[in-house]
Amino acid sequence: MDKQSHRHRWKELESLLDELLEMSASERNQRLCSIEQRDPELHKTLQRLLNAMDDDESFLEHGAQNIGDTALEALAEELKVHTRLVESADEADGPNDRALGKYRLIRRLGAGGMGEVWEAERDDEVMRQRVAIKILHPLVGKDAAQRFDRERHILAALQHDGIARILDAGVATGEPPYLVLEYVDGMAVTEFCRDNSLPVRDRLVLFLQVCEAVAHAHRRLVVHRDLKPSNILVDHRGRVKLLDFGIAKLLDPQEIGAQEAVTRVGLIAMTPEYAAPEQIRGEPVTTATDVYGLGSLLYELLSGSRPFDISGLSNAELQKLICDTAAAPPSSKTEAAGRADSHTGIRRDALRGDLDSVVLKALEKEPDDRYASVTELADDIRNFLDGRPVSAKASTFGYRAGKFIKRHKLSIASSVVAVTILTVGLTGFFWQAREAELQRARFESTGEFLFTLFEQVDPDLNPGSNLTAVGLLDVGAEQLERLAAGPEARVDLLRVLGVLYSKLGEREQSETLLRQAVTEAQANLPPSNNTTGQALSSLGRVLAERGQLDEAEDVQRESLEAFRIAGDFGRWPLGVAGDLARTYALQGRWREAQTALRENIDDHQSYLADDPRNLAHRSYVEALILLGELQTATDDWTTARTNLELAATTAKNSLGADHPLLARSFEALGNLMRRAGNSDEAREQLLAALQVNQQAYPRGHQATARISAAIALMDLKDGNNGDAHELYQSAVQLWETMPEGTHAERADQYEIVANWQLSTGAIDIALTTQQAALYARRLAHESLDHWDVAAALRELSSIQMAAARSADAEESRRKARAMQQRIFGKNTNPTSSEPGNGR
Amino acid sequence: MGADVTAILADAGSRDSAALAQVYEILYKELQTIARAQLRRLDQQTLNTAALINESYLKLIDNSRISVEGRAHFLALAARAMRQILIDYFRRKTAAKRGSFIKPVTLLEEAVPAEQRGEMLVALDDAIDQLELTNERLARVVEYKFFGGMTYDEIAQVLDISARSARLDWRKAKAWLTLELEPET
């Protein structure tokens, strides 16, 4: 029974139901039986309805509230955003009501499927600036905020006069995600040309400005993907500004990896009229897509109409038109020969020939057949302007031959492809070839990858870049995902990025990348390749830093084994052996650590024998310092001094008089002297360390501040108050100018400050500071047991003691001792002292 | 504003459509406001429609001056407003999803997860409209119970029928909706 017929039959059904419901159960059964005999179909329906009536589990019983929690969630989201928008727009009681983040909304410039665009103003102590704010619809995707945060770093690197800058982004939870963009006062490029009746030459010059901006973005690996006149503005001085660069990508379902979304044409993030065939087909977007977009724009600038008229077409027709039908030459769209077009004022014969060829080449259906880059397109325009032959024309004549040569060239040029074919086999060929082609425009080599990455923070190229180092790495890590490099290069890049992350204190991210490096190395590289050992070595270091000492030990041993199998007995395995010794030390296995270090130092000496410039001097000096520090801690002062002095000499001769390791050697010597009670020499060594550090880091460094403060403390204890305060102040000033460091660095700072406060009698403040230090220490070691945390607890205990809080002091001391025992286990050392930290 | 609403509803005799339309307007806005407030509070992620209506009641109605019947009428209006709010939203969503590729949108509007649940709600709304043509009272019962979470007693008050009839109506409405929404297999 379909819907229509049941509506007609409802009267009959209803009266039957009424009747049945009035009856007792037995009467009802009887009645149903007789109906069944007469009309089995009707009986079936009635039975179904009766069941429905008694169904207390029906979704109808639960009410709207439970029908779609997830759907309601989405509604909730929308209401949240609208609340803010509506509140900010409607309740204009005071200027502060209409605000989003730091920005005051002034007037709405437009609204669309993606959200709203507002003119806004930032006006605070920092700056006064007019901006455009794009407030995004929360339905652009659950992870929009995260993707935003990631992508805006990339977009922020686009610094070109022809590109409207992304100034800021709001991705706080509970707020609609928004983008703050440079406010551009201008008109669409097509309007500008029309209003000023620009001749062909001027239009082309304007177009070249557009090309330049797009090429800039392409060099920074950003594709616009939605180039159209309304996104290309010209200000009153005739300068071009591109809007919305890379923004379409933020919202593209293909980028989210939602495969099913690709098939839903309705979700493709672009303007169909200007879409390239590959966008319609749901294929990956590359720089060639922008070449198409520029071709489309040039078409409109020259002929006054778009390449395709899509009004009134169905999706299927549209798809066919854009993907299969060649565009008519722009000249054919102008009015009859010999007369100027009434819209553009351009004559048909001005376009015929070269310009037609250039536009049509940019509009080729297959990305491979278009200009290989925006620069090539621009070059051809310049050829035209200078009266030289254009390359596009040549390709129309010798089309087949040209195409053959181009294909041939591609297969030879991409050595990456050639290598992968061997390993992947033929099935992977086409995919690989396409992937490689996609990446070709982006990364000529891994070297370029790193180069472009660092270009983003190059102060000369990108003055005032606000990309942080970590942001830069995020960019790198993300680009790496898409990089189709050889397996060895990939492992190498993963490793380098991983190491950089750890240096910036982002250890979790570091560990993730390094683990990936190891996994890929073990899966894809032959045992004879020493890259595997290198990846393991870096992973081992980070694990040790994170306090995962047992695993660090395993990984470091594995690394040594990998190097042995690869036949590498050079500086890398020497360094790893030193790292392993450090891991022993951190585990409290000081005797083993010392034995391993002595062996490692011997190995270094025979390896380095004849080569003063060998890079292994670094790990040699590190091993010497660590051994010296361990010997200091075990009161083996004479040997400690010998080793540390050797470290200093070697560092100075082989690494340079301004090397941080030389400073470290002096600092370790200073600490030795201090422990040995020779404060004069301690002061001398620490001053030497300070001096080297100032040369190594002219703009200051944690170590500089740390050493200054250490000297200040010694001075204070020696009653040398004036010098002490001065030095201490210099350390504080340094800290204030430095960016906030890692947790460990901040813990160092707090401990020094607490020590100073205690020494100057500010006991209560010292207590608070040391608690902050302990907190930072715990963060640094991710709440795991660690020697440094135990040390911070002991320090806290002594300050608590000084503050006459003996119960607290006892508690802290007990915790410290327990942690120490957990760390050392059976390896508990005979002495109560600690190894100098090797940070 | 609250006093007006109470007055209109308290005056059982004056239930002319203009006055009720006015209450409906107020209520619709109030529900949205409360929904937003509810969402802001403690970062709540979902809406509780029953709680919404309850809160709007407390805000708009002076309970000491309103009869049981007045309260029931208020709830009935709230149910209707709730239906409107939810359905407006999901219709817009469904429209956006069906939206033609030709439509020159710069950026997409992505489908919400569990979309078909919203579609179900929209289908239910259509079915209620159909039911209204056949039997208006059954349609009202569904609206009150499903969107307003009203009890049989409250429904009975508004429709001026017995609670037993309200219950029977509900069961019959379920039968009808089964035919409408679940084609025979």
PDB file of N, CA, C and O in Angstrom, chain A residues 71-92:
ATOM      1  N   ALA A  71      22.438  15.212  15.438  1.00  0.00           N
ATOM      2  CA  ALA A  71      21.869  16.274  14.622  1.00  0.00           C
ATOM      3  C   ALA A  71      21.635  17.509  15.486  1.00  0.00           C
ATOM      4  O   ALA A  71      21.912  18.639  15.080  1.00  0.00           O
ATOM      5  N   LEU A  72      21.160  17.269  16.674  1.00  0.00           N
ATOM      6  CA  LEU A  72      20.934  18.391  17.574  1.00  0.00           C
ATOM      7  C   LEU A  72      22.236  19.055  17.988  1.00  0.00           C
ATOM      8  O   LEU A  72      22.295  20.254  18.209  1.00  0.00           O
ATOM      9  N   GLU A  73      23.267  18.243  18.070  1.00  0.00           N
ATOM     10  CA  GLU A  73      24.576  18.807  18.361  1.00  0.00           C
ATOM     11  C   GLU A  73      24.960  19.840  17.318  1.00  0.00           C
ATOM     12  O   GLU A  73      25.466  20.902  17.621  1.00  0.00           O
ATOM     13  N   ALA A  74      24.687  19.467  16.081  1.00  0.00           N
ATOM     14  CA  ALA A  74      25.016  20.379  14.992  1.00  0.00           C
ATOM     15  C   ALA A  74      24.174  21.654  15.112  1.00  0.00           C
ATOM     16  O   ALA A  74      24.676  22.759  14.929  1.00  0.00           O
ATOM     17  N   LEU A  75      22.933  21.469  15.439  1.00  0.00           N
ATOM     18  CA  LEU A  75      22.060  22.626  15.624  1.00  0.00           C
ATOM     19  C   LEU A  75      22.603  23.487  16.757  1.00  0.00           C
ATOM     20  O   LEU A  75      22.673  24.707  16.658  1.00  0.00           O
ATOM     21  N   ALA A  76      23.006  22.797  17.805  1.00  0.00           N
ATOM     22  CA  ALA A  76      23.550  23.508  18.948  1.00  0.00           C
ATOM     23  C   ALA A  76      24.735  24.357  18.522  1.00  0.00           C
ATOM     24  O   ALA A  76      24.837  25.531  18.869  1.00  0.00           O
ATOM     25  N   GLU A  77      25.600  23.755  17.725  1.00  0.00           N
ATOM     26  CA  GLU A  77      26.760  24.467  17.239  1.00  0.00           C
ATOM     27  C   GLU A  77      26.353  25.725  16.485  1.00  0.00           C
ATOM     28  O   GLU A  77      26.885  26.799  16.670  1.00  0.00           O
ATOM     29  N   GLU A  78      25.366  25.529  15.604  1.00  0.00           N
ATOM     30  CA  GLU A  78      24.961  26.655  14.785  1.00  0.00           C
ATOM     31  C   GLU A  78      24.390  27.767  15.651  1.00  0.00           C
ATOM     32  O   GLU A  78      24.699  28.936  15.466  1.00  0.00           O
ATOM     33  N   LEU A  79      23.575  27.357  16.595  1.00  0.00           N
ATOM     34  CA  LEU A  79      22.980  28.363  17.460  1.00  0.00           C
ATOM     35  C   LEU A  79      24.060  29.130  18.206  1.00  0.00           C
ATOM     36  O   LEU A  79      23.975  30.332  18.372  1.00  0.00           O
ATOM     37  N   LYS A  80      25.065  28.404  18.634  1.00  0.00           N
ATOM     38  CA  LYS A  80      26.154  29.054  19.357  1.00  0.00           C
ATOM     39  C   LYS A  80      26.754  30.179  18.538  1.00  0.00           C
ATOM     40  O   LYS A  80      26.941  31.276  19.009  1.00  0.00           O
ATOM     41  N   VAL A  81      27.059  29.861  17.298  1.00  0.00           N
ATOM     42  CA  VAL A  81      27.690  30.859  16.453  1.00  0.00           C
ATOM     43  C   VAL A  81      26.745  31.995  16.182  1.00  0.00           C
ATOM     44  O   VAL A  81      27.090  33.160  16.324  1.00  0.00           O
ATOM     45  N   HIS A  82      25.539  31.623  15.841  1.00  0.00           N
ATOM     46  CA  HIS A  82      24.590  32.668  15.521  1.00  0.00           C
ATOM     47  C   HIS A  82      24.330  33.564  16.705  1.00  0.00           C
ATOM     48  O   HIS A  82      24.140  34.754  16.557  1.00  0.00           O
ATOM     49  N   THR A  83      24.351  32.939  17.880  1.00  0.00           N
ATOM     50  CA  THR A  83      24.175  33.751  19.074  1.00  0.00           C
ATOM     51  C   THR A  83      25.173  34.882  19.063  1.00  0.00           C
ATOM     52  O   THR A  83      24.824  36.038  19.226  1.00  0.00           O
ATOM     53  N   ARG A  84      26.415  34.526  18.845  1.00  0.00           N
ATOM     54  CA  ARG A  84      27.444  35.551  18.914  1.00  0.00           C
ATOM     55  C   ARG A  84      27.262  36.571  17.808  1.00  0.00           C
ATOM     56  O   ARG A  84      27.384  37.757  18.023  1.00  0.00           O
ATOM     57  N   LEU A  85      26.964  36.070  16.628  1.00  0.00           N
ATOM     58  CA  LEU A  85      26.807  37.003  15.522  1.00  0.00           C
ATOM     59  C   LEU A  85      25.626  37.914  15.754  1.00  0.00           C
ATOM     60  O   LEU A  85      25.712  39.122  15.601  1.00  0.00           O
ATOM     61  N   VAL A  86      24.517  37.272  16.140  1.00  0.00           N
ATOM     62  CA  VAL A  86      23.300  38.056  16.319  1.00  0.00           C
ATOM     63  C   VAL A  86      23.487  39.023  17.470  1.00  0.00           C
ATOM     64  O   VAL A  86      23.182  40.203  17.365  1.00  0.00           O
ATOM     65  N   GLU A  87      24.057  38.506  18.542  1.00  0.00           N
ATOM     66  CA  GLU A  87      24.272  39.384  19.684  1.00  0.00           C
ATOM     67  C   GLU A  87      25.163  40.549  19.301  1.00  0.00           C
ATOM     68  O   GLU A  87      24.901  41.680  19.649  1.00  0.00           O
ATOM     69  N   SER A  88      26.181  40.234  18.531  1.00  0.00           N
ATOM     70  CA  SER A  88      27.101  41.308  18.189  1.00  0.00           C
ATOM     71  C   SER A  88      26.469  42.288  17.216  1.00  0.00           C
ATOM     72  O   SER A  88      26.784  43.460  17.215  1.00  0.00           O
ATOM     73  N   ALA A  89      25.559  41.810  16.404  1.00  0.00           N
ATOM     74  CA  ALA A  89      24.961  42.704  15.422  1.00  0.00           C
ATOM     75  C   ALA A  89      23.755  43.441  15.999  1.00  0.00           C
ATOM     76  O   ALA A  89      23.599  44.642  15.793  1.00  0.00           O
ATOM     77  N   ASP A  90      22.935  42.708  16.732  1.00  0.00           N
ATOM     78  CA  ASP A  90      21.695  43.300  17.207  1.00  0.00           C
ATOM     79  C   ASP A  90      21.872  44.185  18.427  1.00  0.00           C
ATOM     80  O   ASP A  90      21.377  45.295  18.485  1.00  0.00           O
ATOM     81  N   GLU A  91      22.566  43.632  19.387  1.00  0.00           N
ATOM     82  CA  GLU A  91      22.611  44.330  20.658  1.00  0.00           C
ATOM     83  C   GLU A  91      23.749  45.326  20.663  1.00  0.00           C
ATOM     84  O   GLU A  91      24.711  45.210  21.404  1.00  0.00           O
ATOM     85  N   ALA A  92      23.608  46.315  19.814  1.00  0.00           N
ATOM     86  CA  ALA A  92      24.691  47.269  19.656  1.00  0.00           C
ATOM     87  C   ALA A  92      24.625  48.352  20.714  1.00  0.00           C
ATOM     88  O   ALA A  92      24.559  49.533  20.411  1.00  0.00           O
TER      89      ALA A  92
END
